[in-house]
Short mmCIF file of C-alpha atoms and ligand atoms in Angstrom, two decimals:
data_model
loop_
_atom_site.label_atom_id
_atom_site.label_comp_id
_atom_site.label_asym_id
_atom_site.label_seq_id
_atom_site.Cartn_x
_atom_site.Cartn_y
_atom_site.Cartn_z
CA MET A 17 145.01 31.26 -6.48
CA SER A 18 142.51 33.04 -9.28
CA LEU A 19 138.78 31.60 -9.84
CA GLU A 20 138.98 32.97 -13.14
CA GLY A 21 138.49 29.98 -15.76
CA TYR A 22 137.46 30.42 -20.01
CA LYS A 23 136.74 34.35 -20.88
CA VAL A 24 133.05 33.28 -21.76
CA ILE A 25 131.95 36.15 -24.52
CA THR A 26 129.26 37.07 -26.77
CA ALA A 27 129.67 35.08 -30.55
CA ARG A 28 129.37 38.72 -31.80
CA GLU A 29 133.00 39.31 -30.13
CA MET A 30 134.08 36.22 -31.15
CA ALA A 31 133.83 37.20 -35.09
CA ARG A 32 135.08 40.50 -34.08
CA ILE A 33 138.04 38.81 -32.82
CA GLU A 34 139.29 36.72 -35.76
CA LYS A 35 138.07 38.71 -38.00
CA LEU A 36 140.64 41.09 -36.63
CA SER A 37 143.00 38.35 -35.92
CA ILE A 38 142.83 38.34 -40.05
CA GLN A 39 143.41 41.62 -41.11
CA GLU A 40 146.56 41.42 -39.06
CA GLY A 41 147.91 38.37 -40.47
CA ALA A 42 146.14 35.70 -39.62
CA SER A 43 144.95 32.61 -41.79
CA ASP A 44 141.91 31.31 -41.79
CA GLU A 45 141.98 28.49 -43.24
CA GLY A 46 145.14 27.90 -41.07
CA TYR A 47 142.62 28.55 -38.26
CA MET A 48 139.90 26.24 -40.13
CA LEU A 49 142.02 23.15 -40.07
CA LYS A 50 143.18 23.34 -36.62
CA ALA A 51 139.55 23.94 -35.88
CA GLY A 52 139.09 20.78 -37.64
CA ALA A 53 141.43 18.93 -36.06
CA GLY A 54 140.42 19.06 -32.53
CA ILE A 55 136.87 18.11 -33.76
CA ALA A 56 137.91 15.28 -35.43
CA GLU A 57 139.84 14.04 -32.09
CA ARG A 58 136.52 15.36 -29.65
CA VAL A 59 134.57 13.10 -32.14
CA ALA A 60 136.85 10.02 -31.82
CA LEU A 61 136.95 10.61 -28.43
CA PHE A 62 133.57 10.73 -27.70
CA ILE A 63 132.87 6.91 -29.92
CA LYS A 64 135.25 5.91 -27.81
CA GLU A 65 134.55 6.39 -25.06
CA LYS A 66 130.47 5.53 -25.35
CA ARG A 67 131.74 2.20 -27.36
CA LEU A 68 129.73 3.67 -30.76
CA GLN A 69 130.25 2.08 -34.44
CA LYS A 70 133.19 4.17 -36.33
CA ARG A 71 130.55 6.09 -37.72
CA VAL A 72 129.71 9.68 -38.58
CA THR A 73 126.48 12.19 -40.56
CA LEU A 74 128.22 15.60 -41.06
CA LEU A 75 124.66 18.29 -41.14
CA VAL A 76 126.13 20.88 -43.23
CA GLY A 77 125.11 24.81 -43.72
CA LYS A 78 126.44 26.86 -45.84
CA GLY A 79 129.13 28.49 -43.48
CA ASN A 80 132.34 28.08 -42.10
CA ASN A 81 130.78 25.86 -39.17
CA GLY A 82 130.55 23.76 -42.18
CA GLY A 83 133.78 24.33 -43.08
CA ASP A 84 134.56 22.97 -39.99
CA ALA A 85 132.25 19.96 -40.13
CA PHE A 86 133.85 19.63 -43.94
CA VAL A 87 137.65 18.73 -42.62
CA ALA A 88 137.14 16.78 -39.67
CA GLY A 89 134.79 14.56 -41.39
CA THR A 90 138.05 14.73 -43.78
CA LEU A 91 139.98 13.56 -40.76
CA LEU A 92 137.33 11.27 -40.07
CA LEU A 93 137.15 9.32 -42.87
CA LYS A 94 140.94 8.68 -43.87
CA LYS A 95 141.09 7.26 -40.13
CA GLY A 96 138.68 4.56 -41.25
CA TYR A 97 135.31 5.72 -39.80
CA ILE A 98 132.25 5.76 -41.73
CA VAL A 99 131.62 9.84 -42.87
CA GLN A 100 128.78 11.06 -45.10
CA ALA A 101 128.08 14.50 -45.49
CA TYR A 102 124.34 16.29 -45.58
CA HIS A 103 124.94 19.43 -46.82
CA LEU A 104 121.27 21.66 -46.87
CA PHE A 105 122.89 24.51 -49.39
CA PRO A 106 124.21 24.45 -52.80
CA THR A 107 128.16 24.73 -52.92
CA GLU A 108 127.78 27.51 -55.00
CA GLU A 109 126.01 29.53 -52.06
CA SER A 110 128.53 28.23 -49.20
CA SER A 111 131.25 30.41 -48.12
CA PRO A 112 134.59 29.80 -50.31
CA LEU A 113 136.01 27.63 -47.33
CA CYS A 114 132.53 25.57 -47.13
CA GLN A 115 133.07 24.82 -50.87
CA LYS A 116 136.84 23.80 -50.81
CA HIS A 117 136.89 22.03 -47.68
CA LYS A 118 133.09 20.26 -49.43
CA GLN A 119 135.55 18.76 -52.34
CA ALA A 120 138.65 17.98 -50.27
CA PHE A 121 135.99 15.96 -48.34
CA THR A 122 134.60 14.34 -51.50
CA ASP A 123 138.27 13.68 -52.80
CA ALA A 124 139.12 12.46 -49.33
CA GLY A 125 135.82 9.59 -51.62
CA GLY A 126 133.42 11.18 -48.81
CA LEU A 127 129.60 10.80 -49.83
CA VAL A 128 127.58 14.34 -50.22
CA PHE A 129 123.62 14.72 -50.43
CA PHE A 130 121.82 17.15 -51.44
CA PRO A 131 118.71 16.82 -49.09
CA LYS A 132 115.08 18.67 -50.59
CA LYS A 133 113.48 18.12 -47.81
CA ALA A 134 114.79 17.44 -44.37
CA ALA A 135 112.67 13.51 -43.50
CA GLU A 136 115.68 12.24 -46.58
CA ILE A 137 118.36 12.67 -44.05
CA SER A 138 119.57 9.24 -42.65
CA CYS A 139 121.12 9.80 -39.38
CA LYS A 140 123.20 6.89 -38.91
CA GLY A 141 126.23 7.12 -36.24
CA VAL A 142 127.87 10.44 -34.21
CA LEU A 143 125.70 13.21 -35.56
CA LEU A 144 128.34 16.13 -36.33
CA ASP A 145 126.75 19.85 -36.59
CA GLY A 146 127.63 21.84 -38.39
CA LEU A 147 124.76 24.00 -39.20
CA LEU A 148 124.87 27.28 -38.10
CA GLY A 149 127.66 28.50 -36.35
CA THR A 150 128.62 32.56 -34.97
CA GLY A 151 126.50 33.36 -37.51
CA PHE A 152 123.50 32.86 -36.72
CA GLN A 153 120.90 35.63 -36.26
CA GLY A 154 117.41 35.97 -36.31
CA GLN A 155 115.25 32.11 -36.57
CA LEU A 156 115.55 28.72 -37.72
CA GLU A 157 112.86 28.55 -40.68
CA GLY A 158 112.71 26.29 -43.47
CA ILE A 159 114.72 23.60 -44.69
CA LEU A 160 116.96 24.89 -41.07
CA LEU A 161 114.04 24.51 -38.58
CA ASP A 162 112.63 21.02 -40.23
CA THR A 163 116.28 19.46 -40.00
CA VAL A 164 117.09 20.09 -36.82
CA GLU A 165 113.72 18.59 -35.25
CA HIS A 166 114.75 15.32 -37.55
CA VAL A 167 117.83 15.19 -35.83
CA ASN A 168 116.32 15.72 -32.27
CA ARG A 169 113.94 13.04 -33.17
CA SER A 170 116.19 10.63 -34.62
CA LYS A 171 117.59 10.66 -30.83
CA GLN A 172 121.25 9.57 -32.03
CA PRO A 173 124.43 11.50 -30.53
CA ILE A 174 125.12 14.49 -31.33
CA LEU A 175 127.99 16.78 -31.18
CA ALA A 176 128.01 20.56 -32.10
CA ILE A 177 130.44 22.40 -33.42
CA ASP A 178 130.44 25.49 -31.51
CA ILE A 179 127.52 26.18 -30.61
CA PRO A 180 124.20 24.20 -31.33
CA SER A 181 122.18 25.22 -35.05
CA GLY A 182 119.51 27.39 -33.19
CA VAL A 183 120.61 28.68 -30.62
CA ASN A 184 121.93 32.47 -30.43
CA GLY A 185 125.47 32.80 -29.29
CA ASN A 186 124.71 36.57 -27.72
CA THR A 187 121.45 36.02 -26.10
CA GLY A 188 120.71 32.19 -25.39
CA GLU A 189 117.49 33.04 -27.58
CA VAL A 190 115.96 29.87 -29.59
CA ASN A 191 113.55 30.64 -31.80
CA PRO A 192 111.62 27.91 -32.25
CA ILE A 193 114.01 25.67 -31.57
CA ALA A 194 117.60 24.10 -31.61
CA VAL A 195 120.01 20.93 -31.41
CA ASN A 196 119.86 19.09 -28.98
CA ALA A 197 123.65 18.56 -28.36
CA ALA A 198 125.19 15.75 -26.64
CA GLU A 199 127.93 17.89 -26.58
CA THR A 200 130.10 21.28 -27.14
CA ILE A 201 132.46 21.22 -29.05
CA PHE A 202 133.41 25.36 -28.47
CA LEU A 203 136.02 26.83 -30.82
CA GLY A 204 138.14 28.94 -28.83
CA LEU A 205 135.70 30.52 -26.18
CA PRO A 206 133.04 29.93 -24.35
CA LYS A 207 129.75 31.75 -25.93
CA ILE A 208 127.67 33.72 -23.61
CA GLY A 209 124.26 32.37 -25.12
CA PHE A 210 125.13 28.96 -24.09
CA PHE A 211 124.28 30.00 -19.88
CA LEU A 212 121.91 32.34 -21.25
CA GLY A 213 117.66 32.09 -21.37
CA GLU A 214 117.17 28.66 -23.50
CA GLY A 215 120.06 27.83 -24.14
CA TYR A 216 121.83 26.60 -21.48
CA ASN A 217 119.07 23.08 -21.97
CA TYR A 218 120.84 22.54 -25.82
CA ILE A 219 124.63 23.09 -25.29
CA GLY A 220 124.88 19.93 -23.13
CA LYS A 221 128.89 18.18 -22.41
CA LEU A 222 130.81 21.60 -23.14
CA SER A 223 134.28 20.89 -24.50
CA PRO A 224 136.69 23.39 -25.43
CA VAL A 225 139.28 22.96 -29.48
CA ASP A 226 141.95 25.83 -29.89
CA PHE A 227 141.96 27.44 -33.05
CA GLY A 228 145.04 28.52 -33.31
CA LEU A 229 143.39 31.91 -32.19
CA GLU A 230 146.93 34.16 -30.10
CA LEU A 231 145.87 34.95 -26.99
CA ARG A 232 146.48 38.67 -27.74
CA TYR A 233 143.59 38.40 -28.39
CA VAL A 234 141.55 36.53 -25.88
CA HIS A 235 142.96 39.23 -23.64
CA GLN A 236 141.60 41.80 -25.48
CA ALA A 237 138.31 40.71 -25.96
CA CYS A 238 135.88 41.97 -24.33
CA GLY A 239 134.44 39.43 -21.79
CA MET A 240 131.04 39.15 -20.23
CA ALA A 241 131.89 36.60 -17.61
CA HIS A 242 134.68 33.79 -16.85
CA MET A 243 134.05 29.93 -15.91
CA LEU A 244 134.83 29.36 -12.70
CA ASN A 245 138.34 27.98 -13.04
CA GLU A 246 137.84 24.44 -11.81
CA LYS A 247 141.21 22.63 -11.59
CA ASN A 248 142.07 25.72 -8.91
CA LEU A 249 139.06 24.35 -6.19
CA PRO A 250 141.49 21.75 -4.23
CA SER A 251 143.77 24.82 -3.18
CA LEU A 252 140.60 26.22 -1.65
CA LEU A 253 140.09 24.00 0.58
CA PRO A 254 140.99 25.21 4.29
CA GLU A 255 144.41 23.85 5.73
CA LEU A 256 143.81 21.77 8.77
CA THR A 257 146.37 21.93 11.27
CA ARG A 258 146.88 19.53 14.05
CA THR A 259 146.04 20.87 17.21
CA ARG A 260 142.59 23.19 16.32
CA HIS A 261 139.43 22.85 17.72
CA LYS A 262 136.31 22.48 17.08
CA TYR A 263 136.23 26.86 17.74
CA GLN A 264 139.24 27.48 14.98
CA ALA A 265 137.89 24.61 13.11
CA GLY A 266 134.78 27.08 12.48
CA TYR A 267 131.92 28.91 14.76
CA VAL A 268 129.03 29.34 13.01
CA LEU A 269 125.51 31.26 13.91
CA ALA A 270 122.48 30.70 12.32
CA VAL A 271 119.06 32.18 12.47
CA SER A 272 117.36 29.72 10.80
CA GLY A 273 113.48 27.79 10.95
CA SER A 274 110.03 29.21 12.78
CA PRO A 275 107.32 27.03 13.33
CA GLY A 276 106.53 24.82 10.68
CA MET A 277 109.90 25.03 9.12
CA PRO A 278 112.02 23.48 11.23
CA GLY A 279 113.70 21.19 8.29
CA ALA A 280 114.88 24.33 6.36
CA ALA A 281 117.40 25.32 9.80
CA MET A 282 118.38 21.21 10.20
CA LEU A 283 119.83 21.43 6.39
CA THR A 284 121.13 24.18 6.99
CA CYS A 285 122.87 23.54 9.73
CA LEU A 286 124.03 19.89 8.71
CA ALA A 287 125.31 21.22 5.41
CA ALA A 288 127.79 23.44 7.59
CA LEU A 289 129.04 20.71 9.43
CA ARG A 290 129.30 18.73 6.58
CA ALA A 291 131.13 21.30 5.29
CA GLY A 292 133.46 21.26 7.81
CA ALA A 293 132.47 23.88 10.61
CA GLY A 294 133.33 22.75 13.58
CA ILE A 295 130.30 23.70 15.53
CA ILE A 296 126.95 25.11 14.60
CA ARG A 297 124.53 26.65 16.92
CA LEU A 298 121.12 27.57 15.86
CA PHE A 299 119.07 30.85 17.29
CA HIS A 300 115.20 30.08 16.43
CA PRO A 301 111.95 31.50 17.46
CA MET A 302 111.02 30.32 21.18
CA GLY A 303 107.85 27.82 21.11
CA MET A 304 109.12 25.44 18.11
CA GLU A 305 111.05 23.52 20.54
CA ASN A 306 108.81 20.41 20.38
CA GLU A 307 109.41 20.58 16.32
CA LEU A 308 112.90 20.45 17.31
CA LEU A 309 112.96 17.97 18.96
CA HIS A 310 114.46 14.85 16.40
CA ALA A 311 116.80 17.11 15.93
CA PRO A 312 120.05 15.67 14.99
CA TYR A 313 123.00 15.64 17.99
CA GLU A 314 125.27 17.85 16.68
CA VAL A 315 122.70 21.05 15.67
CA ILE A 316 122.96 22.87 19.07
CA ARG A 317 119.67 25.13 19.66
CA THR A 318 118.83 28.05 21.74
CA PRO A 319 115.82 29.31 20.78
CA TYR A 320 114.87 33.81 20.84
CA LYS A 321 111.71 35.57 21.36
CA ASP A 322 113.10 39.10 20.53
CA ASP A 323 116.29 40.33 22.40
CA PRO A 324 119.77 39.18 20.59
CA ALA A 325 121.14 39.60 23.50
CA ALA A 326 122.04 35.35 23.52
CA LEU A 327 123.13 36.06 19.86
CA LEU A 328 125.37 39.07 20.56
CA LEU A 329 127.00 36.66 23.42
CA GLU A 330 127.88 34.36 20.88
CA MET A 331 128.83 36.84 17.87
CA SER A 332 132.34 37.15 20.06
CA ARG A 333 133.79 33.81 19.22
CA ALA A 334 131.63 32.87 16.50
CA ALA A 335 133.74 32.79 12.43
CA ALA A 336 130.13 33.02 10.12
CA MET A 337 126.45 33.39 10.25
CA LEU A 338 124.07 32.76 8.44
CA ILE A 339 120.58 33.90 7.91
CA GLY A 340 116.54 32.96 6.42
CA PRO A 341 116.19 29.76 5.17
CA GLY A 342 113.18 29.09 6.78
CA LEU A 343 113.03 31.93 8.75
CA GLY A 344 109.32 32.80 7.37
CA ARG A 345 107.79 36.54 6.95
CA ALA A 346 106.10 37.06 9.94
CA GLN A 347 106.80 40.64 10.85
CA GLU A 348 108.33 39.71 14.70
CA ARG A 349 111.69 38.07 12.29
CA GLY A 350 112.34 40.94 10.22
CA THR A 351 112.25 42.43 14.06
CA PHE A 352 114.58 40.65 15.54
CA LEU A 353 117.53 40.29 12.23
CA LYS A 354 116.87 44.49 12.63
CA SER A 355 117.64 44.29 16.12
CA PHE A 356 121.49 42.43 15.58
CA ILE A 357 121.99 43.20 11.99
CA ASP A 358 124.30 46.55 13.04
CA HIS A 359 126.45 44.70 15.61
CA ILE A 360 127.41 42.08 13.70
CA THR A 361 131.32 41.18 13.17
CA VAL A 362 131.42 38.06 11.07
CA PRO A 363 130.77 37.03 7.75
CA THR A 364 127.59 36.56 6.70
CA VAL A 365 126.09 34.82 4.14
CA ILE A 366 122.06 35.58 3.90
CA ASP A 367 119.39 33.69 2.18
CA ALA A 368 115.45 33.66 1.55
CA ASP A 369 113.74 35.00 4.02
CA GLY A 370 116.45 36.47 5.42
CA LEU A 371 116.44 39.04 2.18
CA PHE A 372 113.10 39.31 2.19
CA HIS A 373 113.53 41.32 5.58
CA LEU A 374 116.42 43.01 4.80
CA LYS A 375 115.93 44.25 1.18
CA GLY A 376 117.43 47.45 0.62
CA MET A 377 119.02 47.56 3.56
CA PHE A 378 123.00 45.34 3.00
CA ALA A 379 124.98 48.84 1.68
CA LYS A 380 125.29 49.73 5.66
CA PHE A 381 126.36 46.26 6.42
CA PRO A 382 130.24 46.79 7.70
CA PHE A 383 130.95 43.06 7.33
CA PRO A 384 131.98 40.39 4.58
CA CYS A 385 128.31 39.59 3.31
CA VAL A 386 127.11 37.00 0.21
CA LEU A 387 124.17 36.92 -0.65
CA THR A 388 122.38 33.87 -2.40
CA PRO A 389 118.77 34.76 -4.29
CA HIS A 390 117.12 32.84 -7.11
CA HIS A 391 116.80 34.52 -10.19
CA ARG A 392 112.62 35.99 -8.33
CA GLU A 393 114.12 36.62 -4.97
CA MET A 394 116.40 38.45 -7.01
CA LEU A 395 114.47 40.19 -8.89
CA GLN A 396 112.50 40.82 -5.87
CA LEU A 397 115.54 42.43 -4.36
CA LEU A 398 116.20 44.99 -7.66
CA GLY A 399 112.12 45.98 -7.26
CA LYS A 400 111.64 44.64 -11.26
CA GLU A 401 109.56 42.45 -12.85
CA LYS A 402 111.89 41.00 -15.08
CA PHE A 403 115.53 41.48 -16.07
CA ASP A 404 116.57 43.92 -18.73
CA ASP A 405 119.68 43.50 -18.80
CA MET A 406 120.45 40.93 -16.16
CA PHE A 407 124.65 40.37 -15.81
CA ASP A 408 124.71 44.63 -16.12
CA GLU A 409 121.78 44.97 -13.81
CA CYS A 410 123.25 42.25 -11.04
CA GLN A 411 126.67 43.91 -11.23
CA LYS A 412 125.61 47.13 -10.34
CA PHE A 413 123.89 45.38 -7.29
CA ALA A 414 126.48 43.83 -6.17
CA HIS A 415 128.68 46.53 -6.30
CA GLU A 416 127.21 49.45 -5.23
CA ASN A 417 125.84 47.35 -1.85
CA ALA A 418 129.83 45.50 -2.12
CA ILE A 419 128.51 41.96 -1.17
CA THR A 420 128.97 38.93 -2.98
CA LEU A 421 125.85 37.78 -4.98
CA VAL A 422 125.43 33.88 -6.16
CA LEU A 423 122.71 33.78 -8.39
CA LYS A 424 120.75 31.13 -7.98
CA GLY A 425 119.95 28.43 -10.69
CA ALA A 426 121.21 26.57 -13.75
CA PRO A 427 123.91 27.97 -14.04
CA THR A 428 124.58 29.99 -11.08
CA PHE A 429 126.59 32.93 -11.25
CA ILE A 430 128.48 34.97 -8.61
CA PHE A 431 129.41 38.85 -8.85
CA HIS A 432 131.43 40.49 -6.89
CA LYS A 433 132.22 43.42 -6.42
CA ASP A 434 135.57 45.01 -9.05
CA LYS A 435 135.85 41.28 -10.40
CA PRO A 436 134.74 39.08 -13.81
CA PRO A 437 131.21 37.03 -13.09
CA LEU A 438 131.96 33.75 -12.72
CA ILE A 439 129.32 30.73 -14.31
CA ILE A 440 129.76 28.06 -13.21
CA ALA A 441 127.90 25.25 -15.20
CA ARG A 442 127.76 21.99 -12.75
CA GLY A 443 124.53 20.27 -10.79
CA ASP A 444 121.78 18.46 -12.66
CA PRO A 445 118.26 19.47 -13.07
CA GLY A 446 117.03 17.02 -9.84
CA MET A 447 118.44 19.84 -7.30
CA ALA A 448 115.52 21.84 -8.53
CA THR A 449 113.86 21.27 -5.03
CA ALA A 450 113.00 22.03 -1.96
CA GLY A 451 115.92 22.76 0.67
CA THR A 452 119.10 22.17 -1.78
CA GLY A 453 119.14 26.30 -1.13
CA ASP A 454 119.25 26.13 2.58
CA VAL A 455 122.40 23.00 2.80
CA LEU A 456 123.79 25.63 -0.18
CA THR A 457 123.38 28.18 2.86
CA GLY A 458 124.75 26.25 5.33
CA MET A 459 127.56 25.19 3.31
CA ILE A 460 129.76 28.97 2.83
CA ALA A 461 128.95 29.84 6.16
CA ALA A 462 130.58 26.96 6.86
CA LEU A 463 133.22 27.99 4.46
CA LEU A 464 133.32 31.31 5.58
CA ALA A 465 133.63 29.88 9.26
CA GLN A 466 136.80 28.80 7.88
CA LYS A 467 138.48 31.51 6.79
CA LEU A 468 138.29 31.19 3.17
CA PRO A 469 137.12 35.06 1.69
CA PRO A 470 133.43 35.43 0.38
CA ARG A 471 133.82 35.14 -3.16
CA GLU A 472 136.12 32.12 -2.29
CA ALA A 473 133.72 31.08 -0.62
CA ALA A 474 130.62 30.92 -2.84
CA ALA A 475 132.87 29.79 -5.38
CA LEU A 476 133.88 26.33 -3.71
CA GLY A 477 130.18 26.20 -1.90
CA VAL A 478 128.45 26.87 -5.19
CA TYR A 479 130.05 23.82 -7.10
CA MET A 480 130.45 21.58 -4.39
CA HIS A 481 127.33 21.69 -3.89
CA ALA A 482 126.31 20.81 -7.17
CA ARG A 483 128.81 18.50 -7.85
CA ALA A 484 127.43 16.84 -4.86
CA GLY A 485 123.43 16.97 -7.02
CA GLU A 486 125.93 15.53 -9.77
CA CYS A 487 126.80 12.79 -7.80
CA VAL A 488 123.48 11.56 -6.33
CA ALA A 489 121.70 11.59 -9.54
CA GLU A 490 124.67 9.86 -11.19
CA MET A 491 124.68 7.34 -8.64
CA ASN A 492 120.56 6.44 -8.53
CA THR A 493 118.15 9.75 -10.85
CA SER A 494 117.53 13.04 -10.97
CA TYR A 495 113.84 12.60 -10.45
CA ASP A 496 114.76 11.19 -6.99
CA LEU A 497 116.61 13.33 -5.73
CA ILE A 498 116.18 15.62 -1.89
CA ALA A 499 118.40 17.64 -0.42
CA SER A 500 119.71 15.20 2.48
CA ASP A 501 120.39 13.51 -0.85
CA LEU A 502 123.20 16.28 -1.11
CA LEU A 503 124.48 15.86 2.79
CA GLU A 504 125.06 12.25 2.41
CA ALA A 505 127.21 12.71 -0.99
CA LEU A 506 129.51 16.09 -0.34
CA PRO A 507 131.96 13.24 1.27
CA ARG A 508 132.73 12.23 -1.53
CA VAL A 509 133.15 15.47 -3.25
CA PHE A 510 134.94 16.50 -0.28
CA LYS A 511 137.10 13.27 -1.40
CA GLU A 512 137.43 14.43 -5.05
CA LEU A 513 138.93 17.88 -4.73
CA SER A 514 141.24 16.55 -1.70
CA ASP A 515 142.18 13.87 -3.69
CA LEU A 516 143.60 16.40 -6.34
CA SER A 517 145.50 18.70 -4.39
CA LEU A 518 147.48 16.07 -4.03
CA MET A 519 147.90 15.74 -6.92
N1 NAX B 19 136.41 32.88 -38.60
C1 NAX B 19 136.88 32.52 -38.58
O1 NAX B 19 138.05 32.59 -38.65
C2 NAX B 19 136.85 30.39 -37.68
C3 NAX B 19 134.84 30.17 -37.78
N2 NAX B 19 135.35 29.32 -37.49
C4 NAX B 19 133.73 28.74 -38.25
O2 NAX B 19 132.83 29.37 -38.36
C5 NAX B 19 131.96 29.55 -37.60
C6 NAX B 19 131.38 31.07 -37.86
O3 NAX B 19 131.11 30.87 -39.68
P1 NAX B 19 130.37 31.77 -40.88
O4 NAX B 19 130.38 33.45 -40.17
O5 NAX B 19 130.60 31.98 -41.70
O6 NAX B 19 128.93 32.08 -40.06
P2 NAX B 19 128.34 30.41 -39.43
O7 NAX B 19 128.98 29.66 -40.33
O8 NAX B 19 126.98 30.28 -38.83
O9 NAX B 19 127.23 30.16 -40.69
C7 NAX B 19 126.23 31.73 -41.03
C8 NAX B 19 125.21 31.09 -43.02
O10 NAX B 19 123.84 31.04 -42.73
C9 NAX B 19 123.72 32.60 -42.49
N3 NAX B 19 122.65 32.70 -41.31
C10 NAX B 19 122.34 33.14 -39.49
N4 NAX B 19 121.43 33.33 -39.65
C11 NAX B 19 120.46 32.48 -40.42
C12 NAX B 19 119.39 32.24 -40.27
N5 NAX B 19 118.25 32.68 -39.26
N6 NAX B 19 118.26 31.10 -41.22
C13 NAX B 19 119.37 30.66 -42.25
N7 NAX B 19 120.30 30.95 -42.43
C14 NAX B 19 121.31 32.07 -41.77
C15 NAX B 19 124.47 33.57 -42.68
O11 NAX B 19 124.25 34.30 -44.12
C16 NAX B 19 125.91 32.72 -43.25
O12 NAX B 19 125.92 32.06 -44.31
C17 NAX B 19 131.81 29.51 -36.21
O13 NAX B 19 130.75 29.69 -35.22
C18 NAX B 19 133.07 28.44 -36.61
O14 NAX B 19 132.27 26.96 -36.23
C19 NAX B 19 135.99 28.60 -37.58
O15 NAX B 19 136.81 27.57 -38.42
C20 NAX B 19 137.89 28.88 -37.03
C21 NAX B 19 137.93 30.03 -37.75
K1 K B 20 127.46 24.23 -34.90
#
């Protein structure tokens, strides 16, 4: 069972393997025809699903990305769609395939306009962005820049071919703006720029189209990461035996909360229960009993002062641990953690202030360990102000410390020793709200307690958490989402996955 889905590569690497395959006998026109057919199909499906008028406007640059647009446009014309094209460059400046398929488009009755100014572009129907593809470098200027601003302003849905024009496929850099795509129809493999920097704000939904590149070239392509293979997730759901009892279901110990921050502890404990843990015991600092008076019935509470004896006793029955949410940065919290950390025997998730107190110690932990920093916390772990090469630095950190690293954000990345990084491109902007991280920590701990290996527990936990956020935003809006909504949505996500596992 593999977690790895699509290999994610740089635009540069894509161009390299395409070129290599063509040198070894593949046909670039064959590629373009197959790509164009797949793109036309996606456009038709988009129009059908959204019940839109069968009308398409092609935005065409001078490269093969524009050629793809002409091929798709010709096929759509032949299917009865109204299609018109805006070609921003003179025909003779365009790539040979772009020129050839522009001719095929006009032969099929398509109208091509050559606007002098962006304002001349009439944005009708669905806009198909073939301005710039993997050949884009530098920054947008002149009519290209004006066109991107103009089409974004139009509020018409834009489907980007291969990559939204203006996004750098190697770095995700957007300088100064890019096409704001409702959907990016990527050819062959997703480009790493989709997931880095500003790129992720522009790609919309991702849809793959196969253009016929042989698998051996995909295998030899140098990958930066893999997208998570969501199809395999249902098989990760823990098996439920009829005769199990709550300790077998998974006993989680939590060291969480501090005076003034009981909520983080509650969110993380409830999330662990909702994600399938049979029992959770919260160890909280002595003196905050009153703050926890209204804690849910299901959460067992044990106060601690400085003696870890009670915690160590429970450890013999526990299946996983979580440390950090709402712990605070007071020195005595760190001292308490350090009093038992060497005696942990079970897989453990460390988050938030737990990361702060235990910084620099992870490499020595003998237990399987999942760290869940967001970007700022990760930089603090690395002792840096900003990343020089996020992938490289995080992968190295995971490797050297022999831990599973969940770099939370949009999207979330998972790093693990000797494994390719995973990208989980799920979730909703509404999840940028207090407490959602605490929920994730509890969920991953519960999955560890149900015997999933750390990388699997992290991947399934991140996916389900993100999917819960999507469900809440679909039902309500992204504006009103709060962390406890995720707990409410988790049953629906479990149901989705378990229904899929029966198929
Ligand atoms: N090469 C192949 O085998 C295939 C390529 N395909 C398509 O071809 C695309 C790549 O084609 P190309 O390499 O022709 O590149 P593009 O179509 O991305 O076009 C780049 C053109 O824009 C110019 N350009 C780059 N940066 C610019 C900037 N900042 N301002 C203004 N102009 C700029 C380049 O000089 C080049 O002429 C892919 O994204 C994909 O859509 C597909 O047809 C599938 C097969
Ligand atoms: K494009």
